[in-house]
Amino acid sequence: MGKARAKSDDPFKGYRVKGKFKLRDFDPEATPFARGDEAAQRTRLDALATELDALQDRLHAGGERKLLLVLQGMDTSGKDGTIRWVFSKTSPLGVRVAAFKAPTEEERARDFLWRCHAVVPRAGELMVWNRSHYEDVLVPPVNGWIDKDETTRRCEQINAFESLLTDTGTQIVKCFLHISPDEQKKRLQARVDDPAKHWKFSMGDLEVRKQWPQYMRAYERALAATSSAAAPWYVIPANDKLHRNLMIAELLVRTLRNMKLAPPQANPALAGLRVE
């Protein structure tokens, strides 16, 4: 069991990464945003999803500003489920999802950030990255494909890349979906036991699972090196799927509110127009 997070006026403060940290200090079973029973939490999630839709409409109609949500986590941590439920009421016109898989031959022939530039959010867009450029400072060092110095260089290049995005109007929110190895075991077994979910399962998932401690250390180093004031990382307890979705919805709504997005101005050319 991890340590309890310190109380604060900012409910996210205890889950925001600042400098070196240990993931063991974050309890993946925690539910700090749970209020009431499951039905009350689902009602709250629905309300947040509805507000998120309204705020996204303002973002979409408002011009140059953008929002990028980065979702990282071990296999079965719930990246797909988060997208499905948090954006369940959001218009697809202003929300776009990019899924990052193993680099293709075309992508490997270029720098590791090349494929990211093509899917950054457009003006007025809310973009979600299901995995991301962070795969390139997690998988290669764990497998010994790059050394510590190259990993450090890549983290610095990621910081510069994200500074470019924030300097040109993109708000960035990065969430690490934190599950326990026992919870992952249950979720992987559920995929094996249900033929309808076999497409989600890969034998490679079992090999990656064997590297759990190495991946936890890689995440600690990468998140600590790249969590900034403009592009912060949040550790999201993710053993409870409903709470995971609720916490991320709260975070996104809070972020969009703080962007103080103005409603679109009325078009004077439409004043007095009557549709016959």
PDB file of N, CA and C in Angstrom, residues 161-206:
ATOM      1  N   PHE A 161      10.345  20.211 -27.511  1.00  0.00           N
ATOM      2  CA  PHE A 161       9.189  20.000 -28.382  1.00  0.00           C
ATOM      3  C   PHE A 161       7.906  20.479 -27.705  1.00  0.00           C
ATOM      4  N   GLU A 162       7.738  20.140 -26.438  1.00  0.00           N
ATOM      5  CA  GLU A 162       6.529  20.545 -25.730  1.00  0.00           C
ATOM      6  C   GLU A 162       6.518  22.048 -25.467  1.00  0.00           C
ATOM      7  N   SER A 163       7.695  22.647 -25.279  1.00  0.00           N
ATOM      8  CA  SER A 163       7.766  24.104 -25.149  1.00  0.00           C
ATOM      9  C   SER A 163       7.319  24.780 -26.439  1.00  0.00           C
ATOM     10  N   LEU A 164       7.710  24.209 -27.558  1.00  0.00           N
ATOM     11  CA  LEU A 164       7.253  24.736 -28.848  1.00  0.00           C
ATOM     12  C   LEU A 164       5.733  24.704 -28.922  1.00  0.00           C
ATOM     13  N   LEU A 165       5.136  23.602 -28.499  1.00  0.00           N
ATOM     14  CA  LEU A 165       3.679  23.492 -28.547  1.00  0.00           C
ATOM     15  C   LEU A 165       3.006  24.496 -27.613  1.00  0.00           C
ATOM     16  N   THR A 166       3.487  24.595 -26.386  1.00  0.00           N
ATOM     17  CA  THR A 166       2.850  25.511 -25.440  1.00  0.00           C
ATOM     18  C   THR A 166       3.064  26.969 -25.847  1.00  0.00           C
ATOM     19  N   ASP A 167       4.221  27.281 -26.428  1.00  0.00           N
ATOM     20  CA  ASP A 167       4.484  28.650 -26.879  1.00  0.00           C
ATOM     21  C   ASP A 167       3.587  29.055 -28.044  1.00  0.00           C
ATOM     22  N   THR A 168       3.041  28.069 -28.742  1.00  0.00           N
ATOM     23  CA  THR A 168       2.185  28.368 -29.891  1.00  0.00           C
ATOM     24  C   THR A 168       0.718  28.029 -29.623  1.00  0.00           C
ATOM     25  N   GLY A 169       0.348  28.057 -28.327  1.00  0.00           N
ATOM     26  CA  GLY A 169      -1.070  28.023 -27.977  1.00  0.00           C
ATOM     27  C   GLY A 169      -1.646  26.688 -27.576  1.00  0.00           C
ATOM     28  N   THR A 170      -0.813  25.682 -27.321  1.00  0.00           N
ATOM     29  CA  THR A 170      -1.315  24.370 -26.930  1.00  0.00           C
ATOM     30  C   THR A 170      -1.172  24.165 -25.432  1.00  0.00           C
ATOM     31  N   GLN A 171      -2.275  23.876 -24.774  1.00  0.00           N
ATOM     32  CA  GLN A 171      -2.261  23.480 -23.364  1.00  0.00           C
ATOM     33  C   GLN A 171      -2.036  21.969 -23.322  1.00  0.00           C
ATOM     34  N   ILE A 172      -1.075  21.510 -22.521  1.00  0.00           N
ATOM     35  CA  ILE A 172      -0.746  20.080 -22.468  1.00  0.00           C
ATOM     36  C   ILE A 172      -1.046  19.531 -21.083  1.00  0.00           C
ATOM     37  N   VAL A 173      -1.747  18.390 -21.056  1.00  0.00           N
ATOM     38  CA  VAL A 173      -2.016  17.661 -19.820  1.00  0.00           C
ATOM     39  C   VAL A 173      -1.568  16.222 -20.047  1.00  0.00           C
ATOM     40  N   LYS A 174      -0.718  15.703 -19.148  1.00  0.00           N
ATOM     41  CA  LYS A 174      -0.164  14.366 -19.321  1.00  0.00           C
ATOM     42  C   LYS A 174      -0.535  13.498 -18.121  1.00  0.00           C
ATOM     43  N   CYS A 175      -1.144  12.336 -18.397  1.00  0.00           N
ATOM     44  CA  CYS A 175      -1.630  11.455 -17.338  1.00  0.00           C
ATOM     45  C   CYS A 175      -0.984  10.076 -17.433  1.00  0.00           C
ATOM     46  N   PHE A 176      -0.366   9.651 -16.345  1.00  0.00           N
ATOM     47  CA  PHE A 176       0.134   8.287 -16.236  1.00  0.00           C
ATOM     48  C   PHE A 176      -0.911   7.476 -15.489  1.00  0.00           C
ATOM     49  N   LEU A 177      -1.485   6.472 -16.162  1.00  0.00           N
ATOM     50  CA  LEU A 177      -2.518   5.629 -15.565  1.00  0.00           C
ATOM     51  C   LEU A 177      -1.826   4.521 -14.764  1.00  0.00           C
ATOM     52  N   HIS A 178      -1.927   4.635 -13.446  1.00  0.00           N
ATOM     53  CA  HIS A 178      -1.119   3.836 -12.528  1.00  0.00           C
ATOM     54  C   HIS A 178      -1.922   2.648 -12.009  1.00  0.00           C
ATOM     55  N   ILE A 179      -1.591   1.448 -12.497  1.00  0.00           N
ATOM     56  CA  ILE A 179      -2.230   0.242 -11.989  1.00  0.00           C
ATOM     57  C   ILE A 179      -1.189  -0.635 -11.296  1.00  0.00           C
ATOM     58  N   SER A 180      -1.677  -1.567 -10.498  1.00  0.00           N
ATOM     59  CA  SER A 180      -0.784  -2.505  -9.812  1.00  0.00           C
ATOM     60  C   SER A 180      -0.559  -3.727 -10.689  1.00  0.00           C
ATOM     61  N   PRO A 181       0.526  -4.465 -10.461  1.00  0.00           N
ATOM     62  CA  PRO A 181       0.752  -5.698 -11.230  1.00  0.00           C
ATOM     63  C   PRO A 181      -0.347  -6.731 -11.009  1.00  0.00           C
ATOM     64  N   ASP A 182      -0.919  -6.765  -9.802  1.00  0.00           N
ATOM     65  CA  ASP A 182      -2.006  -7.706  -9.540  1.00  0.00           C
ATOM     66  C   ASP A 182      -3.242  -7.352 -10.355  1.00  0.00           C
ATOM     67  N   GLU A 183      -3.540  -6.067 -10.473  1.00  0.00           N
ATOM     68  CA  GLU A 183      -4.690  -5.642 -11.266  1.00  0.00           C
ATOM     69  C   GLU A 183      -4.454  -5.940 -12.743  1.00  0.00           C
ATOM     70  N   GLN A 184      -3.232  -5.718 -13.207  1.00  0.00           N
ATOM     71  CA  GLN A 184      -2.948  -6.046 -14.607  1.00  0.00           C
ATOM     72  C   GLN A 184      -3.132  -7.542 -14.854  1.00  0.00           C
ATOM     73  N   LYS A 185      -2.705  -8.356 -13.918  1.00  0.00           N
ATOM     74  CA  LYS A 185      -2.865  -9.808 -14.052  1.00  0.00           C
ATOM     75  C   LYS A 185      -4.335 -10.171 -14.252  1.00  0.00           C
ATOM     76  N   LYS A 186      -5.222  -9.576 -13.458  1.00  0.00           N
ATOM     77  CA  LYS A 186      -6.659  -9.846 -13.584  1.00  0.00           C
ATOM     78  C   LYS A 186      -7.182  -9.423 -14.954  1.00  0.00           C
ATOM     79  N   ARG A 187      -6.746  -8.256 -15.416  1.00  0.00           N
ATOM     80  CA  ARG A 187      -7.257  -7.730 -16.682  1.00  0.00           C
ATOM     81  C   ARG A 187      -6.724  -8.533 -17.872  1.00  0.00           C
ATOM     82  N   LEU A 188      -5.476  -8.938 -17.813  1.00  0.00           N
ATOM     83  CA  LEU A 188      -4.942  -9.775 -18.887  1.00  0.00           C
ATOM     84  C   LEU A 188      -5.652 -11.126 -18.918  1.00  0.00           C
ATOM     85  N   GLN A 189      -5.887 -11.705 -17.741  1.00  0.00           N
ATOM     86  CA  GLN A 189      -6.576 -12.996 -17.691  1.00  0.00           C
ATOM     87  C   GLN A 189      -7.993 -12.872 -18.234  1.00  0.00           C
ATOM     88  N   ALA A 190      -8.656 -11.755 -17.959  1.00  0.00           N
ATOM     89  CA  ALA A 190     -10.005 -11.542 -18.480  1.00  0.00           C
ATOM     90  C   ALA A 190     -10.004 -11.516 -20.007  1.00  0.00           C
ATOM     91  N   ARG A 191      -8.955 -10.978 -20.598  1.00  0.00           N
ATOM     92  CA  ARG A 191      -8.849 -10.972 -22.054  1.00  0.00           C
ATOM     93  C   ARG A 191      -8.620 -12.387 -22.593  1.00  0.00           C
ATOM     94  N   VAL A 192      -7.848 -13.167 -21.889  1.00  0.00           N
ATOM     95  CA  VAL A 192      -7.590 -14.540 -22.313  1.00  0.00           C
ATOM     96  C   VAL A 192      -8.866 -15.380 -22.208  1.00  0.00           C
ATOM     97  N   ASP A 193      -9.637 -15.155 -21.152  1.00  0.00           N
ATOM     98  CA  ASP A 193     -10.818 -15.975 -20.882  1.00  0.00           C
ATOM     99  C   ASP A 193     -12.018 -15.627 -21.756  1.00  0.00           C
ATOM    100  N   ASP A 194     -12.016 -14.460 -22.371  1.00  0.00           N
ATOM    101  CA  ASP A 194     -13.150 -14.012 -23.181  1.00  0.00           C
ATOM    102  C   ASP A 194     -12.727 -13.984 -24.656  1.00  0.00           C
ATOM    103  N   PRO A 195     -13.232 -14.912 -25.468  1.00  0.00           N
ATOM    104  CA  PRO A 195     -12.846 -14.934 -26.893  1.00  0.00           C
ATOM    105  C   PRO A 195     -13.107 -13.619 -27.608  1.00  0.00           C
ATOM    106  N   ALA A 196     -14.111 -12.876 -27.161  1.00  0.00           N
ATOM    107  CA  ALA A 196     -14.415 -11.597 -27.802  1.00  0.00           C
ATOM    108  C   ALA A 196     -13.337 -10.551 -27.535  1.00  0.00           C
ATOM    109  N   LYS A 197     -12.452 -10.827 -26.559  1.00  0.00           N
ATOM    110  CA  LYS A 197     -11.388  -9.887 -26.228  1.00  0.00           C
ATOM    111  C   LYS A 197     -10.006 -10.387 -26.629  1.00  0.00           C
ATOM    112  N   HIS A 198      -9.952 -11.504 -27.330  1.00  0.00           N
ATOM    113  CA  HIS A 198      -8.651 -12.044 -27.733  1.00  0.00           C
ATOM    114  C   HIS A 198      -7.876 -11.082 -28.617  1.00  0.00           C
ATOM    115  N   TRP A 199      -8.587 -10.255 -29.385  1.00  0.00           N
ATOM    116  CA  TRP A 199      -7.906  -9.308 -30.273  1.00  0.00           C
ATOM    117  C   TRP A 199      -7.111  -8.277 -29.487  1.00  0.00           C
ATOM    118  N   LYS A 200      -7.482  -8.096 -28.204  1.00  0.00           N
ATOM    119  CA  LYS A 200      -6.766  -7.145 -27.357  1.00  0.00           C
ATOM    120  C   LYS A 200      -5.496  -7.735 -26.752  1.00  0.00           C
ATOM    121  N   PHE A 201      -5.351  -9.049 -26.846  1.00  0.00           N
ATOM    122  CA  PHE A 201      -4.251  -9.724 -26.149  1.00  0.00           C
ATOM    123  C   PHE A 201      -3.128 -10.067 -27.115  1.00  0.00           C
ATOM    124  N   SER A 202      -1.901  -9.859 -26.658  1.00  0.00           N
ATOM    125  CA  SER A 202      -0.713 -10.238 -27.410  1.00  0.00           C
ATOM    126  C   SER A 202       0.219 -11.005 -26.489  1.00  0.00           C
ATOM    127  N   MET A 203       0.852 -12.054 -27.023  1.00  0.00           N
ATOM    128  CA  MET A 203       1.818 -12.796 -26.213  1.00  0.00           C
ATOM    129  C   MET A 203       2.947 -11.887 -25.746  1.00  0.00           C
ATOM    130  N   GLY A 204       3.219 -10.828 -26.530  1.00  0.00           N
ATOM    131  CA  GLY A 204       4.236  -9.874 -26.118  1.00  0.00           C
ATOM    132  C   GLY A 204       3.890  -9.157 -24.826  1.00  0.00           C
ATOM    133  N   ASP A 205       2.585  -9.070 -24.494  1.00  0.00           N
ATOM    134  CA  ASP A 205       2.168  -8.443 -23.235  1.00  0.00           C
ATOM    135  C   ASP A 205       2.780  -9.174 -22.042  1.00  0.00           C
ATOM    136  N   LEU A 206       2.916 -10.482 -22.167  1.00  0.00           N
ATOM    137  CA  LEU A 206       3.468 -11.273 -21.059  1.00  0.00           C
ATOM    138  C   LEU A 206       4.959 -11.014 -20.892  1.00  0.00           C
TER     139      LEU A 206
END
